[in-house]
PDB file of C-alpha atoms in Angstrom:
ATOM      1  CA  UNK A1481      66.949 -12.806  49.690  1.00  0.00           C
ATOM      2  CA  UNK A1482      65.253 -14.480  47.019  1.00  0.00           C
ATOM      3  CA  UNK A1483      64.087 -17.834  49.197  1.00  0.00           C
ATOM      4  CA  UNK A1484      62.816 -15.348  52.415  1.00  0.00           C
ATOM      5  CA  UNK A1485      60.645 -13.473  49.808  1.00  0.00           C
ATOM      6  CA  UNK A1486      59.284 -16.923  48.326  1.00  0.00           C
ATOM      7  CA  UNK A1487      58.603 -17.586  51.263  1.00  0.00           C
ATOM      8  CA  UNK A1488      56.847 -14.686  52.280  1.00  0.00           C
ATOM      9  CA  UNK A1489      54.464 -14.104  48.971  1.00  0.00           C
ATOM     10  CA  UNK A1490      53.689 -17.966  49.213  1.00  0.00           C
ATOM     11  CA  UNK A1491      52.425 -17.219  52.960  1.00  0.00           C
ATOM     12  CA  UNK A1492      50.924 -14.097  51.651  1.00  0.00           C
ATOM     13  CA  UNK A1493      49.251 -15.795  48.841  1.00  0.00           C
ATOM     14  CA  UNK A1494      47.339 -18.703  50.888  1.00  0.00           C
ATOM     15  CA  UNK A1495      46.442 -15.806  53.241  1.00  0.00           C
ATOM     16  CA  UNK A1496      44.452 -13.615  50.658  1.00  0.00           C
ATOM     17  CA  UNK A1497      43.150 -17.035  49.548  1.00  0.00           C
ATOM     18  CA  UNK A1498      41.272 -17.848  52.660  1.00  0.00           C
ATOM     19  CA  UNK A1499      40.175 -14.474  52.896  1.00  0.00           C
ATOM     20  CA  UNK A1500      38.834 -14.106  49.885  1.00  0.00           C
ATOM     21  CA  UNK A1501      36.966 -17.256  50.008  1.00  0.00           C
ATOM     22  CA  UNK A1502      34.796 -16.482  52.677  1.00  0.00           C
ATOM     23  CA  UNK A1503      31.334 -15.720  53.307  1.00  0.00           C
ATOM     24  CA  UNK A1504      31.874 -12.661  54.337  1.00  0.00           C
ATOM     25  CA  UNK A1505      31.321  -8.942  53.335  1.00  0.00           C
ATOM     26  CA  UNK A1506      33.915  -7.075  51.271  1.00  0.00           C
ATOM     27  CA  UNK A1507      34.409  -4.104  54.058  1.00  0.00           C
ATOM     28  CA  UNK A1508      35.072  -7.439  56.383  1.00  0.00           C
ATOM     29  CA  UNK A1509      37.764  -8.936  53.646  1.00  0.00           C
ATOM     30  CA  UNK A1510      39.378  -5.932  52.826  1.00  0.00           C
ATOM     31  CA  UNK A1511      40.034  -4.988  56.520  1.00  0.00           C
ATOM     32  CA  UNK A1512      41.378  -8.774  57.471  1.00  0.00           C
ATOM     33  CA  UNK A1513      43.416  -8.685  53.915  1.00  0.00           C
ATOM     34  CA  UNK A1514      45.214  -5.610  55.369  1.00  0.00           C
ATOM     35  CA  UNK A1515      46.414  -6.563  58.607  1.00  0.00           C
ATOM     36  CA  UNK A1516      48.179  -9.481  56.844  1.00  0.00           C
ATOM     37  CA  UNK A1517      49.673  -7.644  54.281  1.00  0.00           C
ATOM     38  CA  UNK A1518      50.357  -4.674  56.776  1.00  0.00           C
ATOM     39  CA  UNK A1519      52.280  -7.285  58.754  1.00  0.00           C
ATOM     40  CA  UNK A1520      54.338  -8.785  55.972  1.00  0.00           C
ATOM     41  CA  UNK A1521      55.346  -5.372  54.708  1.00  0.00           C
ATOM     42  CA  UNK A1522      56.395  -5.190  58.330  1.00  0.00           C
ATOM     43  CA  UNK A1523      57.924  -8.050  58.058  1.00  0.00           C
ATOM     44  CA  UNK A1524      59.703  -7.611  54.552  1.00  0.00           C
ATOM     45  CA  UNK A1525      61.074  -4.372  55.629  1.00  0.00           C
ATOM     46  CA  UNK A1526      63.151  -5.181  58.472  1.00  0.00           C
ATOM     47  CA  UNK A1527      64.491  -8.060  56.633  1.00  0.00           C
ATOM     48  CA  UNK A1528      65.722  -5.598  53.909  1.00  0.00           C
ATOM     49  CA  UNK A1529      66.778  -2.981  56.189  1.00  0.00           C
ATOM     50  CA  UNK A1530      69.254  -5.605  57.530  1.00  0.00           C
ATOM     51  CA  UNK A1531      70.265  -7.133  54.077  1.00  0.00           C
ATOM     52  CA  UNK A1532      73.087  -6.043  52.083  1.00  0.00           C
ATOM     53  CA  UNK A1533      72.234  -6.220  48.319  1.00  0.00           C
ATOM     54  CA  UNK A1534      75.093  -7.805  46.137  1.00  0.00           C
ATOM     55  CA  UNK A1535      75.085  -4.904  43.342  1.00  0.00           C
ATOM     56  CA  UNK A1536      73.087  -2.441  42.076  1.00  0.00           C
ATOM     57  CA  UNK A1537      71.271  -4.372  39.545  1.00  0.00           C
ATOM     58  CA  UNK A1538      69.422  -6.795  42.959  1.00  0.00           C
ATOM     59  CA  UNK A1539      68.868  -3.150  44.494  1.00  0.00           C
ATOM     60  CA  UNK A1540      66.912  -2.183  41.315  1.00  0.00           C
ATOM     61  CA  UNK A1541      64.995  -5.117  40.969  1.00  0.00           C
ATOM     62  CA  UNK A1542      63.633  -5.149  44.315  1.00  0.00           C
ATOM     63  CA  UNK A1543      62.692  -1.603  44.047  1.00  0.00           C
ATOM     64  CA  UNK A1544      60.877  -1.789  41.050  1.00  0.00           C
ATOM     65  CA  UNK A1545      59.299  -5.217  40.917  1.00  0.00           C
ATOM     66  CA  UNK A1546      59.521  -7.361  44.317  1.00  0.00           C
ATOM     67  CA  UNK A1547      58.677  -4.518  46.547  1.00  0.00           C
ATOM     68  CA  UNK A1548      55.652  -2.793  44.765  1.00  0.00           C
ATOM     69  CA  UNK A1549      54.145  -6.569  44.120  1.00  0.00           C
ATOM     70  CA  UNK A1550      53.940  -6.843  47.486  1.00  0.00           C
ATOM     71  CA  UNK A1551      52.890  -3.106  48.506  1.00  0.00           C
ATOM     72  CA  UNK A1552      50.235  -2.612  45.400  1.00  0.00           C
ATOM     73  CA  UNK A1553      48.323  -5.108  47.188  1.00  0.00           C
ATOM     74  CA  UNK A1554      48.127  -3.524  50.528  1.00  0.00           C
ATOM     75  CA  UNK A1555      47.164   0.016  48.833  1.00  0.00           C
ATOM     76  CA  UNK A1556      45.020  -1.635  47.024  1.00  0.00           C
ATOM     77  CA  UNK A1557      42.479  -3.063  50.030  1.00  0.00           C
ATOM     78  CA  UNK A1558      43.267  -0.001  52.333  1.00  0.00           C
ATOM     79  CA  UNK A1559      41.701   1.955  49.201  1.00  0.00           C
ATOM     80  CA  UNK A1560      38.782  -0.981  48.729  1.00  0.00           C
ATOM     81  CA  UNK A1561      38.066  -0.532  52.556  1.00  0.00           C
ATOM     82  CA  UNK A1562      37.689   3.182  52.478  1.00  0.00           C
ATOM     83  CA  UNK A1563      35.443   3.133  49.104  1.00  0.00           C
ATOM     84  CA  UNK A1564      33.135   0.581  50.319  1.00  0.00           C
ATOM     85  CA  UNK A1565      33.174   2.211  54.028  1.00  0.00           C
ATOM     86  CA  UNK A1566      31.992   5.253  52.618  1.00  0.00           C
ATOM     87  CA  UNK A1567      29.456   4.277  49.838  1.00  0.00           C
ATOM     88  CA  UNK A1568      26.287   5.420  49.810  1.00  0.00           C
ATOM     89  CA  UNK A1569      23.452   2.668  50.288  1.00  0.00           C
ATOM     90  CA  UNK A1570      20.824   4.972  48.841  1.00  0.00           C
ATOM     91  CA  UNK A1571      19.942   4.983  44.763  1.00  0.00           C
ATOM     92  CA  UNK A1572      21.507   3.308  42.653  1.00  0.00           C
ATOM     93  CA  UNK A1573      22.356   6.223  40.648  1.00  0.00           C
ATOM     94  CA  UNK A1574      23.920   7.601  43.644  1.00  0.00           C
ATOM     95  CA  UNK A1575      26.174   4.281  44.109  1.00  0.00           C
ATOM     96  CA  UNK A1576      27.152   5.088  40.068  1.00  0.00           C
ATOM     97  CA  UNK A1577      28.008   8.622  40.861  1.00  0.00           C
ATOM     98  CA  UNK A1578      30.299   7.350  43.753  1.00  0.00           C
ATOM     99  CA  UNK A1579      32.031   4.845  41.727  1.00  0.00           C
ATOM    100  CA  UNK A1580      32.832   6.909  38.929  1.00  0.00           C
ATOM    101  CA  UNK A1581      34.138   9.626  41.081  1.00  0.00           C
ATOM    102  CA  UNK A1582      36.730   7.193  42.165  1.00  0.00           C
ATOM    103  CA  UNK A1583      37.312   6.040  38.303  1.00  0.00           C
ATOM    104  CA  UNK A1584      37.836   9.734  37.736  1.00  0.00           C
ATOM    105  CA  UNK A1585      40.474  10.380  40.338  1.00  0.00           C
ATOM    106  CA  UNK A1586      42.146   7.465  39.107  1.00  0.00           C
ATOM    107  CA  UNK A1587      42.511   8.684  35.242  1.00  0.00           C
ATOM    108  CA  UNK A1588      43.344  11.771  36.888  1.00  0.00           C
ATOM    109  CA  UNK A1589      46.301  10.118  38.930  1.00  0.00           C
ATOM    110  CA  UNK A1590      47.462   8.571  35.835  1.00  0.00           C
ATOM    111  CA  UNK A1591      47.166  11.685  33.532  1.00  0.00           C
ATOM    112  CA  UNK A1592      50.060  13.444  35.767  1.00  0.00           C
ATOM    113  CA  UNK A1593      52.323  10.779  35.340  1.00  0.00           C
ATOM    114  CA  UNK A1594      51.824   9.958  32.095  1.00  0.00           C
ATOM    115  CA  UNK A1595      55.522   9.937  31.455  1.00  0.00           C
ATOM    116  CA  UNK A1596      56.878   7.576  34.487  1.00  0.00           C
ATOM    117  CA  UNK A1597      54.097   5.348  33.800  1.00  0.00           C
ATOM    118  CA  UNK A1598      54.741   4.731  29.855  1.00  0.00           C
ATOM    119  CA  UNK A1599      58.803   4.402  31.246  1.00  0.00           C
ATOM    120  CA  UNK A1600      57.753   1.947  33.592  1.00  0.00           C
ATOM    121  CA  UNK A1601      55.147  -0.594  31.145  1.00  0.00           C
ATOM    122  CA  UNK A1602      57.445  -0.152  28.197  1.00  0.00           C
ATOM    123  CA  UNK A1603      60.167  -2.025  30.437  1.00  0.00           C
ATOM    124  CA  UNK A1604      62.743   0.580  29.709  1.00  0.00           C
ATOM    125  CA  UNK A1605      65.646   0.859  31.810  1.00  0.00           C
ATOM    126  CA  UNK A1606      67.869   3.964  31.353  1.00  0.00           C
ATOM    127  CA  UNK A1607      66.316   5.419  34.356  1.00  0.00           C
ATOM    128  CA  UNK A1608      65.983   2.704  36.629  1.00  0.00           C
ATOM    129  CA  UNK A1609      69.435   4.049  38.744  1.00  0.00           C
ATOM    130  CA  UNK A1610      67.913   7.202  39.250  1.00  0.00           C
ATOM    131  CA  UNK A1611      64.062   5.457  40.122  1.00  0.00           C
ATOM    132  CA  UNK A1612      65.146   2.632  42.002  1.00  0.00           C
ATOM    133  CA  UNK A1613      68.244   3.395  43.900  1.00  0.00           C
ATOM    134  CA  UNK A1614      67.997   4.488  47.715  1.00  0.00           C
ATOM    135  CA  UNK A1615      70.039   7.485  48.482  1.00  0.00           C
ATOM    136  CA  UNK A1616      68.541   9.806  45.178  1.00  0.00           C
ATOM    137  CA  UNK A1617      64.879  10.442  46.396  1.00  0.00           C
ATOM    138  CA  UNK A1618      63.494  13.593  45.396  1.00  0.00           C
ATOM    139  CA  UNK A1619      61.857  15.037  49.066  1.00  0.00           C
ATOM    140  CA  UNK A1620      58.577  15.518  46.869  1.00  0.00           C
ATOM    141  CA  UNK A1621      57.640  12.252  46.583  1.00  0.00           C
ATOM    142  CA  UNK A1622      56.704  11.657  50.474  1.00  0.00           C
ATOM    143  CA  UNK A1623      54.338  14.536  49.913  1.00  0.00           C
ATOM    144  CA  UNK A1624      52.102  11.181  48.383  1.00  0.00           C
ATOM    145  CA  UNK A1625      53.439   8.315  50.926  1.00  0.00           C
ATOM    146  CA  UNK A1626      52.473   7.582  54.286  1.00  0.00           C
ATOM    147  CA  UNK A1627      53.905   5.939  57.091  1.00  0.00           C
ATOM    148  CA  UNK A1628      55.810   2.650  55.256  1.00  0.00           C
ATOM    149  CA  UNK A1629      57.486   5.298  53.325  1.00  0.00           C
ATOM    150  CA  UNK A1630      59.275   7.219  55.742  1.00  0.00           C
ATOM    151  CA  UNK A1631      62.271   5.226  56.001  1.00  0.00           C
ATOM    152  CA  UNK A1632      64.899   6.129  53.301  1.00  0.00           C
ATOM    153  CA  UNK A1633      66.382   2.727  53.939  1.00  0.00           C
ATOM    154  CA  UNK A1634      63.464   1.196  52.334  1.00  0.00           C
ATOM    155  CA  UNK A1635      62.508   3.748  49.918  1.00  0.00           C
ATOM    156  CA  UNK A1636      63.149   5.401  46.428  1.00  0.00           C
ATOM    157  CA  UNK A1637      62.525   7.837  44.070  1.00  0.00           C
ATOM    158  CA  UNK A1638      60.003   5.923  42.506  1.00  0.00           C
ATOM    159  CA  UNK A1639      58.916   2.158  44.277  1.00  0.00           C
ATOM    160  CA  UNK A1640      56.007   4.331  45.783  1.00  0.00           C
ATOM    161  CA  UNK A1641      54.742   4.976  42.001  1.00  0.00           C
ATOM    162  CA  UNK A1642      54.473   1.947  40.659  1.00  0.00           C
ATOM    163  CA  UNK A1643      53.217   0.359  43.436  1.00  0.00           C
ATOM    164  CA  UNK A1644      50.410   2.754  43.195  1.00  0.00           C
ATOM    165  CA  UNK A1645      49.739   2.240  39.988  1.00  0.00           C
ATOM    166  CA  UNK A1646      49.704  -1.383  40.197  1.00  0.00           C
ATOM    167  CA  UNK A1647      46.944  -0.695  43.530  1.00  0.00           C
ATOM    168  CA  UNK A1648      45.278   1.818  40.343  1.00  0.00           C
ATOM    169  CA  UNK A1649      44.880  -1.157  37.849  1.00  0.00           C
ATOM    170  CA  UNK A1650      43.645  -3.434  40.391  1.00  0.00           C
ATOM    171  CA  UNK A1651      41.126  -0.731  41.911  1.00  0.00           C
ATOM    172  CA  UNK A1652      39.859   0.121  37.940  1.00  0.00           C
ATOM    173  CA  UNK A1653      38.842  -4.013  37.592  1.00  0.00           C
ATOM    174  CA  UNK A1654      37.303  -3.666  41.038  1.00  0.00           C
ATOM    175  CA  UNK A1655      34.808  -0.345  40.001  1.00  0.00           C
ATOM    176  CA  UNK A1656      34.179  -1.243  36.490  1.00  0.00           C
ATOM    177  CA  UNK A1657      33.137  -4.405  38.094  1.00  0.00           C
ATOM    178  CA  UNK A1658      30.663  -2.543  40.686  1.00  0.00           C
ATOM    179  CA  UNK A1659      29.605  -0.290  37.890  1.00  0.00           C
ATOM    180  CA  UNK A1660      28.631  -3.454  35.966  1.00  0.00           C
ATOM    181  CA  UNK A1661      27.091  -5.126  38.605  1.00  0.00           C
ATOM    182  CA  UNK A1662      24.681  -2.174  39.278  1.00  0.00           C
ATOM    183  CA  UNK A1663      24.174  -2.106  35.471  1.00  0.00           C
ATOM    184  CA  UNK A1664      23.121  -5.781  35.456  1.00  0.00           C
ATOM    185  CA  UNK A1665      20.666  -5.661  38.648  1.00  0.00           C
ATOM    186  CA  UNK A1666      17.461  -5.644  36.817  1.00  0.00           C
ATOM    187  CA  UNK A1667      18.667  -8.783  34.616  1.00  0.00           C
ATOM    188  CA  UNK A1668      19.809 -10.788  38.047  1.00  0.00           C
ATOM    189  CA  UNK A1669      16.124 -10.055  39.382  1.00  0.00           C
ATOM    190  CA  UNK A1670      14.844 -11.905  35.870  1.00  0.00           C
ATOM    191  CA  UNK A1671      16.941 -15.311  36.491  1.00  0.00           C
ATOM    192  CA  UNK A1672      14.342 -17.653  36.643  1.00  0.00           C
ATOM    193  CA  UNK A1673      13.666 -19.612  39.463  1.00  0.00           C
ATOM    194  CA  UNK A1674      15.238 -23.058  40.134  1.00  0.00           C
ATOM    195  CA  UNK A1675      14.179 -26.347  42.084  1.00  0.00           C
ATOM    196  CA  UNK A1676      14.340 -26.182  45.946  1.00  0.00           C
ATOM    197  CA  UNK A1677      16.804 -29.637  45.434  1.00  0.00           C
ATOM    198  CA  UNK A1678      19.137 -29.370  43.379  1.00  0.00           C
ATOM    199  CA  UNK A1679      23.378 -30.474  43.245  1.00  0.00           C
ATOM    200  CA  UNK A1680      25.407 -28.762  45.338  1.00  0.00           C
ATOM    201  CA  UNK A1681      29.026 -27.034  43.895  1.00  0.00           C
ATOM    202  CA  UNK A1682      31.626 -29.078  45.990  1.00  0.00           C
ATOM    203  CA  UNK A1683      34.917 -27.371  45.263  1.00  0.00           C
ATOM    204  CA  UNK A1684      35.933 -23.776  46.027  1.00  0.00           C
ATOM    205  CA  UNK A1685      34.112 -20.654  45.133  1.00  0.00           C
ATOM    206  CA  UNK A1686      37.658 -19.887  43.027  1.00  0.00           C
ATOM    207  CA  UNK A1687      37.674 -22.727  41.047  1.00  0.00           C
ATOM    208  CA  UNK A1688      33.504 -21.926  40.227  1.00  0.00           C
ATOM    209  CA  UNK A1689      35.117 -18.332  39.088  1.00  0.00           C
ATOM    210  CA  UNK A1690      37.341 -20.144  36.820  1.00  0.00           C
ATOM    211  CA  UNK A1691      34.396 -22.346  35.209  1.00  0.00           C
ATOM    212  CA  UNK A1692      32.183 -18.826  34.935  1.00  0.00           C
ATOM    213  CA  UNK A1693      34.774 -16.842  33.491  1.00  0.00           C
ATOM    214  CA  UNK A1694      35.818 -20.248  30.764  1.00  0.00           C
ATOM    215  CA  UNK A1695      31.868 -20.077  29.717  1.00  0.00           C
ATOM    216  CA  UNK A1696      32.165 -16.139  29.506  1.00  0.00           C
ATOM    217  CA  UNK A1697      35.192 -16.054  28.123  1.00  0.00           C
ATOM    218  CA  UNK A1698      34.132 -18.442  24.867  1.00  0.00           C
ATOM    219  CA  UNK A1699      30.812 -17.055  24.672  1.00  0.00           C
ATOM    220  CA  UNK A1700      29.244 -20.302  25.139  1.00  0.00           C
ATOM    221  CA  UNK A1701      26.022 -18.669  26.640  1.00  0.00           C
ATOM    222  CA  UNK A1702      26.095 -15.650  23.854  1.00  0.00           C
ATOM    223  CA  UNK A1703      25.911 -12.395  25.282  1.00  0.00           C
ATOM    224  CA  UNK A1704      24.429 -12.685  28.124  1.00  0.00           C
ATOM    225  CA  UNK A1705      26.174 -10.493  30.912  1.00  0.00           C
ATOM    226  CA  UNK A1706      28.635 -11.745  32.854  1.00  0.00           C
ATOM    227  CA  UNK A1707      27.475 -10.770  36.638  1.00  0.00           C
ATOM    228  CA  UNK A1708      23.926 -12.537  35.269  1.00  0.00           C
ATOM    229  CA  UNK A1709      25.376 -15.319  33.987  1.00  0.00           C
ATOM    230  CA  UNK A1710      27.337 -15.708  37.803  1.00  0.00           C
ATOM    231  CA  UNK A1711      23.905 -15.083  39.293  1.00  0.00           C
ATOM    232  CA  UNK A1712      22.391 -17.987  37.561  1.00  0.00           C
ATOM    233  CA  UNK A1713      25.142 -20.477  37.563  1.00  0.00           C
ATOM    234  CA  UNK A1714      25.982 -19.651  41.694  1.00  0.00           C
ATOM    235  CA  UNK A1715      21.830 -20.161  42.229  1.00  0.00           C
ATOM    236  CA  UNK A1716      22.096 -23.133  39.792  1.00  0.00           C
ATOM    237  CA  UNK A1717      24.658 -24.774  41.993  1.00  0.00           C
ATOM    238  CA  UNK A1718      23.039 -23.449  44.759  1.00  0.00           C
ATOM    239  CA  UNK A1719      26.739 -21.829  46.435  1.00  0.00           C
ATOM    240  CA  UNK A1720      26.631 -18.325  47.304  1.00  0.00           C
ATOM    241  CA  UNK A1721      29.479 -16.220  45.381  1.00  0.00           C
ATOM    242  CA  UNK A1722      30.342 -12.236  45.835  1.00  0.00           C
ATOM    243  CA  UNK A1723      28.810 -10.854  42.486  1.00  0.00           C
ATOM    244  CA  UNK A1724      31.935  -8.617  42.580  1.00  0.00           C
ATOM    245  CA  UNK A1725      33.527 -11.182  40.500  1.00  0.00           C
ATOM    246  CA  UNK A1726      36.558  -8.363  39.140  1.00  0.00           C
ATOM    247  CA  UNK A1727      38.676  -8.862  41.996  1.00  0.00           C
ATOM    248  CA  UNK A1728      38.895 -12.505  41.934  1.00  0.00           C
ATOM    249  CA  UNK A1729      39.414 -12.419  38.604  1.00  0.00           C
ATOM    250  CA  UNK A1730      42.261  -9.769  39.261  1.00  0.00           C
ATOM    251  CA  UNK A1731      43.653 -12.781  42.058  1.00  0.00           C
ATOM    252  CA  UNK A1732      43.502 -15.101  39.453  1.00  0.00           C
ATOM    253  CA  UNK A1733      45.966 -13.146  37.146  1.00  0.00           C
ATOM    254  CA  UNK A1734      48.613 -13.075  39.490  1.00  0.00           C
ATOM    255  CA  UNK A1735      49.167 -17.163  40.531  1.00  0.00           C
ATOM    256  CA  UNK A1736      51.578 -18.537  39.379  1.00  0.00           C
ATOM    257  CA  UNK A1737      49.518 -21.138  37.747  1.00  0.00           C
ATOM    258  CA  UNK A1738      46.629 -18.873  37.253  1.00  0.00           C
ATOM    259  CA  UNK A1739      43.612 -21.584  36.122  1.00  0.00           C
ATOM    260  CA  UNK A1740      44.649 -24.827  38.454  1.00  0.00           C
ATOM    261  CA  UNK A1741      41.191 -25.831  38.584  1.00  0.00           C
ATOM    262  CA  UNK A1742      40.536 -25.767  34.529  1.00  0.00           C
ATOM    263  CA  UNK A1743      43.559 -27.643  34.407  1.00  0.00           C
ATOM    264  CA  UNK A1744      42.963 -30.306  36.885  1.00  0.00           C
ATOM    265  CA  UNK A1745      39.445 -30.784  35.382  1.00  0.00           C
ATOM    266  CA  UNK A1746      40.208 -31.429  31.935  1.00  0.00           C
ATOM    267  CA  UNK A1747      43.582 -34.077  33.388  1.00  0.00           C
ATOM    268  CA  UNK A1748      40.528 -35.774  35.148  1.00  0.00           C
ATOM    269  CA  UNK A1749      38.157 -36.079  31.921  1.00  0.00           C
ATOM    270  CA  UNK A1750      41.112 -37.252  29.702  1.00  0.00           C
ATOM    271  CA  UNK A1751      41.921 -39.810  32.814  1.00  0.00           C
ATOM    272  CA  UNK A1752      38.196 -41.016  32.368  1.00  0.00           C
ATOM    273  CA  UNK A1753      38.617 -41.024  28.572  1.00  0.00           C
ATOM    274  CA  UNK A1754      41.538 -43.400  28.652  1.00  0.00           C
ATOM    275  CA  UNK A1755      39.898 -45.108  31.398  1.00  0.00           C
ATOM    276  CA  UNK A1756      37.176 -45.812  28.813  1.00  0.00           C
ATOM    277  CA  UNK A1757      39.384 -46.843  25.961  1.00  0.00           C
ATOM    278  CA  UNK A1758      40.371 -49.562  28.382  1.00  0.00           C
ATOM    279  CA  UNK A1759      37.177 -51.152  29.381  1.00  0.00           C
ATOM    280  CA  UNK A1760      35.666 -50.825  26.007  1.00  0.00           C
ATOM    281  CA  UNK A1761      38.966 -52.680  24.097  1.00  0.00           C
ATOM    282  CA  UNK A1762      38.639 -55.527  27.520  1.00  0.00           C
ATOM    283  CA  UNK A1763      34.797 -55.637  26.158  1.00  0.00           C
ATOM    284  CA  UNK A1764      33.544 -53.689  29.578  1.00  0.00           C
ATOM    285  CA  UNK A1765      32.268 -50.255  28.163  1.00  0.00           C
ATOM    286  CA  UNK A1766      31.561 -47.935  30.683  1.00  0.00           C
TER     287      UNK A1766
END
């Protein structure tokens, strides 16, 4: 079980990648992002459906962490589609009152289940037989589900939960994110103008999020906002970046090696360092 699933996040995971790293609108990525993830659920399901777990404790841990990983994702851009399908293009106080509707429904979702969801991020596990088992599932919970959850073969009391809370936390970065970037539009408007020829970014529009969010992140430009300080550097380096920076930020978290770029860039300046060291002790400086 545990290579096929590899195997199937890895696939999933260079997927979202390419997605996400085009020039294209967020209705367009969110729709594309879907189909894939729609199809590996598909995908994952009848694999499981057909598998025979080895004990109760493999049962459990799909349940409750390797399914919802998986499914929290494709909540989460059904959700993004349907928010940005229906957002108002008018004021931008109407855009604000939108957005914060949605933040509201989510605090609301989380106030009723308070209790499940400080069970589930404490990482207790007295429950988990009665959450994560199939064959216990309380009828009430489809009331919430739709069509992946019909099947009580892939289903329990409680997979459906924290997979939409996981889609909640991910949807939160993605508003407060909007909410800031409507904040900030009046100081994007001020960055000052830069010469028609300038250098040219040459690696991914990820690995420039990495660099923005470093310089953010140690305050090496003060406190200047963040979506200003993307404006400027994307305008500097003349590449184009979605000012809805939150969500690949919220990508970023979940690599497994979550800042390749940063890391490759400081192996490179230590290479030229030592490269250096060399030419300067054989009398050839660079």
């Amino acid at each position: 079980m545990i290579a096929f699933i590899e195997k199937l996040n890895s696939e999933v995971l260079r997927s979202i990648e390419r997605i996400e790293s085009r020039d294209t609108d967020v209705l367009k990525k969110s729709l594309e992002a879907s189909r894939v993830l729609g199809e590996a659920f598909d995908r994952l399901k009848q694999y499981i459906i057909g598998y025979r777990f080895q004990n109760d404790d493999e049962e459990i841990t799909f349940f409750k962490e390797i399914k919802p990983r998986l499914f929290c994702r494709l909540i989460y851009y059904r959700k993004l589609y349907n928010i940005e399908m229906n957002r108002p293009v008018g004021s931008i106080e109407a855009q604000r009152e939108y957005l914060d509707a949605h933040v509201r429904a989510i605090n609301a979702y989380t106030q009723k289940r308070l209790d499940f969801i400080r069970y589930f991020r404490s990482g207790a596990t007295h429950l988990d037989s009665l959450y994560f088992l199939r064959g216990q599932t309380d009828t009430e919970q489809y009331l919430e589900t739709f069509y992946y959850e019909l099947d009580p073969q892939f289903s329990t009391n409680a997979d459906f939960k924290v997979a939409k809370i996981l889609a909640n936390d991910m949807l939160s970065v993605y508003l407060m994110g909007e909410l800031e970037s409507l904040e900030s539009t009046n100081y994007r408007n001020m960055v000052l103008p830069l010469p028609d020829v300038r250098p040219t970014w040459q690696d991914s529009k990820t690995d420039l999020t990495e660099l923005i969010y470093l310089l953010d992140s140690k305050g090496c430009f003060g406190n200047v906002p963040l979506t200003q300080l993307a404006s400027y550097i994307s305008s500097a380096f003349n590449v184009h970046l979605d000012m809805n920076l939150s969500r690949t930020f919220c990508d970023m978290k979940i690599r497994n090696n979550p800042t390749p770029w940063l890391d490759k860039a400081k192996e490179a300046l230590l290479k030229r360092m030592q490269t250096w060291k060399r030419n300067k002790k054989n009398g050839n400086p660079e």
